[in-house]
CSV table of C-alpha atoms in Angstrom, one decimal:
chain,number,residue,atom,x,y,z
U,24,UNK,CA,0.0,0.0,0.0
U,25,UNK,CA,1.9,3.0,-1.3
U,26,UNK,CA,-0.3,5.9,-0.1
U,27,UNK,CA,1.2,9.1,-1.5
U,28,UNK,CA,4.2,8.8,-3.7
U,29,UNK,CA,6.3,11.8,-4.7
U,30,UNK,CA,9.1,11.9,-7.3
U,31,UNK,CA,11.9,12.8,-7.4
U,32,UNK,CA,13.2,12.7,-3.8
U,33,UNK,CA,16.1,15.1,-4.5
U,34,UNK,CA,16.7,17.6,-7.2
U,35,UNK,CA,19.2,20.4,-7.9
U,36,UNK,CA,18.3,23.0,-10.5
U,37,UNK,CA,20.1,26.0,-12.0
U,38,UNK,CA,18.3,29.3,-11.8
U,39,UNK,CA,15.9,29.6,-14.7
U,40,UNK,CA,15.5,25.9,-15.3
U,41,UNK,CA,12.1,24.3,-15.2
U,42,UNK,CA,10.9,21.1,-13.7
U,43,UNK,CA,7.8,19.2,-12.6
U,44,UNK,CA,7.3,17.5,-9.3
U,45,UNK,CA,5.1,14.5,-9.5
U,46,UNK,CA,2.6,13.2,-6.9
U,47,UNK,CA,0.3,10.2,-7.0
U,48,UNK,CA,-2.1,8.7,-4.5
U,49,UNK,CA,-3.8,5.4,-4.5
U,50,UNK,CA,-6.4,6.0,-1.8
U,51,UNK,CA,-9.1,7.4,-4.1
U,52,UNK,CA,-9.0,10.7,-2.3
U,53,UNK,CA,-10.7,13.7,-3.8
U,54,UNK,CA,-8.4,16.5,-2.4
U,55,UNK,CA,-4.7,16.9,-3.0
U,56,UNK,CA,-2.3,19.5,-1.8
U,57,UNK,CA,1.2,20.9,-2.4
U,58,UNK,CA,3.1,22.5,0.5
U,59,UNK,CA,6.6,23.8,1.0
U,60,UNK,CA,8.4,23.6,4.2
U,61,UNK,CA,11.0,26.2,5.1
U,62,UNK,CA,12.8,26.7,8.5
U,63,UNK,CA,10.6,28.6,10.9
U,64,UNK,CA,7.8,28.9,8.4
U,65,UNK,CA,6.0,25.5,8.9
U,66,UNK,CA,4.1,24.0,6.0
U,67,UNK,CA,2.8,26.7,3.6
U,68,UNK,CA,0.2,25.8,1.1
U,69,UNK,CA,1.2,26.4,-2.5
U,70,UNK,CA,-1.8,25.1,-4.4
U,71,UNK,CA,-4.6,22.6,-3.8
U,72,UNK,CA,-7.2,20.7,-5.7
U,73,UNK,CA,-10.5,20.0,-4.0
U,74,UNK,CA,-11.5,17.5,-6.7
U,75,UNK,CA,-10.5,16.3,-10.1
U,76,UNK,CA,-10.6,19.1,-12.6
U,77,UNK,CA,-10.3,22.0,-10.0
U,78,UNK,CA,-7.3,23.8,-8.6
U,79,UNK,CA,-6.9,26.8,-6.3
U,80,UNK,CA,-4.2,29.0,-5.1
U,81,UNK,CA,-2.9,28.7,-1.5
U,82,UNK,CA,-0.7,31.1,0.5
U,83,UNK,CA,2.4,31.1,-1.7
U,84,UNK,CA,1.4,30.3,-5.3
U,85,UNK,CA,3.7,32.7,-7.1
U,86,UNK,CA,6.2,31.0,-9.4
U,87,UNK,CA,4.3,27.7,-9.5
U,88,UNK,CA,1.7,26.0,-11.6
U,89,UNK,CA,-0.2,22.8,-11.0
U,90,UNK,CA,-2.1,20.2,-12.9
U,91,UNK,CA,-4.7,17.8,-11.6
U,92,UNK,CA,-4.2,15.2,-14.3
U,93,UNK,CA,-6.7,12.8,-13.0
U,94,UNK,CA,-8.0,11.8,-9.6
U,95,UNK,CA,-4.7,10.1,-8.7
U,96,UNK,CA,-2.2,12.6,-9.8
U,97,UNK,CA,-1.4,16.2,-8.9
U,98,UNK,CA,1.8,17.8,-10.3
U,99,UNK,CA,3.6,20.9,-9.4
U,100,UNK,CA,5.6,22.8,-12.0
U,101,UNK,CA,8.3,25.4,-11.6
U,102,UNK,CA,8.6,27.2,-15.0
U,103,UNK,CA,11.7,29.3,-14.1
U,104,UNK,CA,13.3,28.2,-10.9
U,105,UNK,CA,14.7,30.8,-8.5
U,106,UNK,CA,16.9,30.4,-5.4
U,107,UNK,CA,13.9,31.4,-3.3
U,108,UNK,CA,12.2,28.2,-4.3
U,109,UNK,CA,14.9,26.1,-2.6
U,110,UNK,CA,12.8,24.2,-0.1
U,111,UNK,CA,11.3,20.8,0.8
U,112,UNK,CA,8.1,20.1,-1.0
U,113,UNK,CA,5.3,17.9,0.3
U,114,UNK,CA,2.3,16.5,-1.5
U,115,UNK,CA,-0.7,15.4,0.5
U,116,UNK,CA,-4.1,13.9,-0.1
U,117,UNK,CA,-7.3,14.1,1.9
U,118,UNK,CA,-10.2,11.7,1.7
U,119,UNK,CA,-13.1,13.9,2.9
U,120,UNK,CA,-14.5,16.0,5.7
U,121,UNK,CA,-13.3,15.2,9.2
U,122,UNK,CA,-10.5,12.9,8.0
U,123,UNK,CA,-6.8,13.0,8.1
U,124,UNK,CA,-4.4,13.9,5.3
U,125,UNK,CA,-1.7,11.6,4.2
U,126,UNK,CA,1.7,13.0,3.1
U,127,UNK,CA,4.4,11.9,0.7
U,128,UNK,CA,8.0,11.6,1.7
U,129,UNK,CA,8.9,15.0,0.3
U,130,UNK,CA,11.1,16.4,-2.5
U,131,UNK,CA,14.2,18.3,-1.4
U,132,UNK,CA,14.8,20.9,-4.1
U,133,UNK,CA,17.9,23.1,-4.3
U,134,UNK,CA,18.1,26.0,-6.8
U,135,UNK,CA,21.6,27.3,-7.4
O,12,UNK,CA,-1.7,35.9,6.9
O,13,UNK,CA,-1.3,32.7,8.8
O,14,UNK,CA,-4.6,31.5,10.2
O,15,UNK,CA,-3.0,28.8,12.4
O,16,UNK,CA,-0.3,29.9,14.8
O,17,UNK,CA,2.1,28.0,17.0
O,18,UNK,CA,3.9,30.7,18.9
O,19,UNK,CA,6.4,28.4,20.6
O,20,UNK,CA,9.1,27.3,18.2
O,21,UNK,CA,10.6,24.9,20.6
O,22,UNK,CA,9.9,22.9,23.8
O,23,UNK,CA,12.3,20.9,25.9
O,24,UNK,CA,11.0,18.4,28.4
O,25,UNK,CA,12.3,15.7,30.7
O,26,UNK,CA,11.5,12.1,29.9
O,27,UNK,CA,8.4,11.0,31.9
O,28,UNK,CA,7.0,14.5,32.3
O,29,UNK,CA,4.2,16.1,30.4
O,30,UNK,CA,4.6,18.0,27.1
O,31,UNK,CA,2.1,20.7,26.3
O,32,UNK,CA,2.0,22.2,22.9
O,33,UNK,CA,-0.3,25.1,22.1
O,34,UNK,CA,-2.0,26.3,18.9
O,35,UNK,CA,-4.2,29.3,18.2
O,36,UNK,CA,-6.3,30.0,15.2
O,37,UNK,CA,-8.1,33.0,13.8
O,38,UNK,CA,-10.6,31.5,11.3
O,39,UNK,CA,-14.0,30.6,13.0
O,40,UNK,CA,-14.9,28.5,10.0
O,41,UNK,CA,-12.4,25.8,10.9
O,42,UNK,CA,-14.3,22.7,11.9
O,43,UNK,CA,-11.7,20.0,12.2
O,44,UNK,CA,-8.3,20.2,13.9
O,45,UNK,CA,-5.3,17.8,13.6
O,46,UNK,CA,-1.9,17.4,15.0
O,47,UNK,CA,0.9,16.0,12.9
O,48,UNK,CA,4.4,14.7,13.9
O,49,UNK,CA,7.4,15.0,11.7
O,50,UNK,CA,10.8,13.5,11.9
O,51,UNK,CA,13.7,14.8,9.8
O,52,UNK,CA,13.7,13.6,6.1
O,53,UNK,CA,10.2,12.2,6.4
O,54,UNK,CA,6.8,13.4,5.6
O,55,UNK,CA,4.4,14.5,8.4
O,56,UNK,CA,2.4,11.7,10.0
O,57,UNK,CA,-1.0,12.1,11.5
O,58,UNK,CA,-1.1,11.9,15.3
O,59,UNK,CA,-4.6,12.9,16.6
O,60,UNK,CA,-7.6,15.0,15.7
O,61,UNK,CA,-10.6,16.7,17.1
O,62,UNK,CA,-13.9,17.8,15.7
O,63,UNK,CA,-15.2,21.3,16.5
O,64,UNK,CA,-18.2,19.7,18.3
O,65,UNK,CA,-15.9,18.2,20.9
O,66,UNK,CA,-13.6,19.7,23.5
O,67,UNK,CA,-11.4,16.7,24.2
O,68,UNK,CA,-10.0,13.7,22.4
O,69,UNK,CA,-7.7,11.1,23.8
O,70,UNK,CA,-5.6,8.4,22.2
O,71,UNK,CA,-3.2,6.7,24.5
O,72,UNK,CA,-0.5,9.1,25.7
O,73,UNK,CA,-1.9,11.9,23.5
O,74,UNK,CA,-4.8,14.2,24.4
O,75,UNK,CA,-6.0,17.2,22.4
O,76,UNK,CA,-8.1,19.9,24.0
O,77,UNK,CA,-10.2,22.4,22.0
O,78,UNK,CA,-11.4,25.7,23.4
O,79,UNK,CA,-13.6,27.2,20.6
O,80,UNK,CA,-14.4,30.4,22.4
O,81,UNK,CA,-10.7,31.2,22.8
O,82,UNK,CA,-9.8,29.7,19.4
O,83,UNK,CA,-7.2,27.6,21.1
O,84,UNK,CA,-6.2,24.0,21.1
O,85,UNK,CA,-3.5,22.1,22.9
O,86,UNK,CA,-1.8,18.8,22.7
O,87,UNK,CA,-0.7,17.0,25.8
O,88,UNK,CA,1.7,14.1,25.7
O,89,UNK,CA,2.0,12.1,29.0
O,90,UNK,CA,4.4,10.7,29.7
O,91,UNK,CA,6.9,12.1,27.3
O,92,UNK,CA,9.3,9.6,25.8
O,93,UNK,CA,12.6,10.1,23.8
O,94,UNK,CA,10.9,8.9,20.6
O,95,UNK,CA,8.5,11.9,20.9
O,96,UNK,CA,11.4,14.2,19.9
O,97,UNK,CA,10.2,15.6,16.6
O,98,UNK,CA,8.5,18.7,15.1
O,99,UNK,CA,4.8,18.9,15.8
O,100,UNK,CA,2.4,20.7,13.5
O,101,UNK,CA,-1.1,21.9,14.3
O,102,UNK,CA,-3.5,22.0,11.4
O,103,UNK,CA,-7.1,23.0,10.7
O,104,UNK,CA,-9.6,22.4,8.0
O,105,UNK,CA,-12.4,24.6,6.6
O,106,UNK,CA,-12.4,24.0,2.8
O,107,UNK,CA,-8.7,23.5,2.8
O,108,UNK,CA,-6.0,22.2,5.2
O,109,UNK,CA,-3.8,24.9,6.8
O,110,UNK,CA,-0.8,24.4,9.1
O,111,UNK,CA,1.0,26.2,11.8
O,112,UNK,CA,4.7,26.9,11.8
O,113,UNK,CA,5.5,23.9,14.1
O,114,UNK,CA,7.0,23.3,17.5
O,115,UNK,CA,10.2,21.3,17.9
O,116,UNK,CA,10.0,19.0,20.9
O,117,UNK,CA,13.1,17.7,22.5
O,118,UNK,CA,12.7,15.0,25.2
O,119,UNK,CA,15.7,14.8,27.5
O,120,UNK,CA,16.7,11.6,29.2
């Protein structure tokens, strides 16, 4: 039982490069989320998708785009990476109201 | 503007004693609250939750208290164990899941 799977686990980018972080869940959850974790800032919401076909901005969406490809997959794209996007990125999925969210293992991204 | 606030970045407690972690929120539409635990290089894992219609929920050594009028919740860990050393995040749900900044707990032997 995989739960939430994120790829890659580690990535180093040069400023200006683009990349897509992949996330897939096998729990048939409707809602999926992308967070970034920075020291002293906790988990800040980048984008979320309440259901297949919908996406909404969170607290810190600038510089990112997302795609809810289907119910299982929710990808996060950096079109032109900046050093300020150096962070650990977590994907999560949520089954419904009054339930817990499950997290992936994270992607550690460094932009140089 | 962060709607979920954990104002204590760190907490150090002796093994066997109680750990109390606090969390405040500003959004009265939150109706479900959760605590997550996170070890380094791992994703957060669910610890315990409470619905807004309750004021207390227990699960083993972990108890969460909710004071809706004060918009405050707390997590009690009794007794604290060395394996409890981790970062603890408070979270809340209205139509999305929002987190606080986290509290790093260190349990001293």
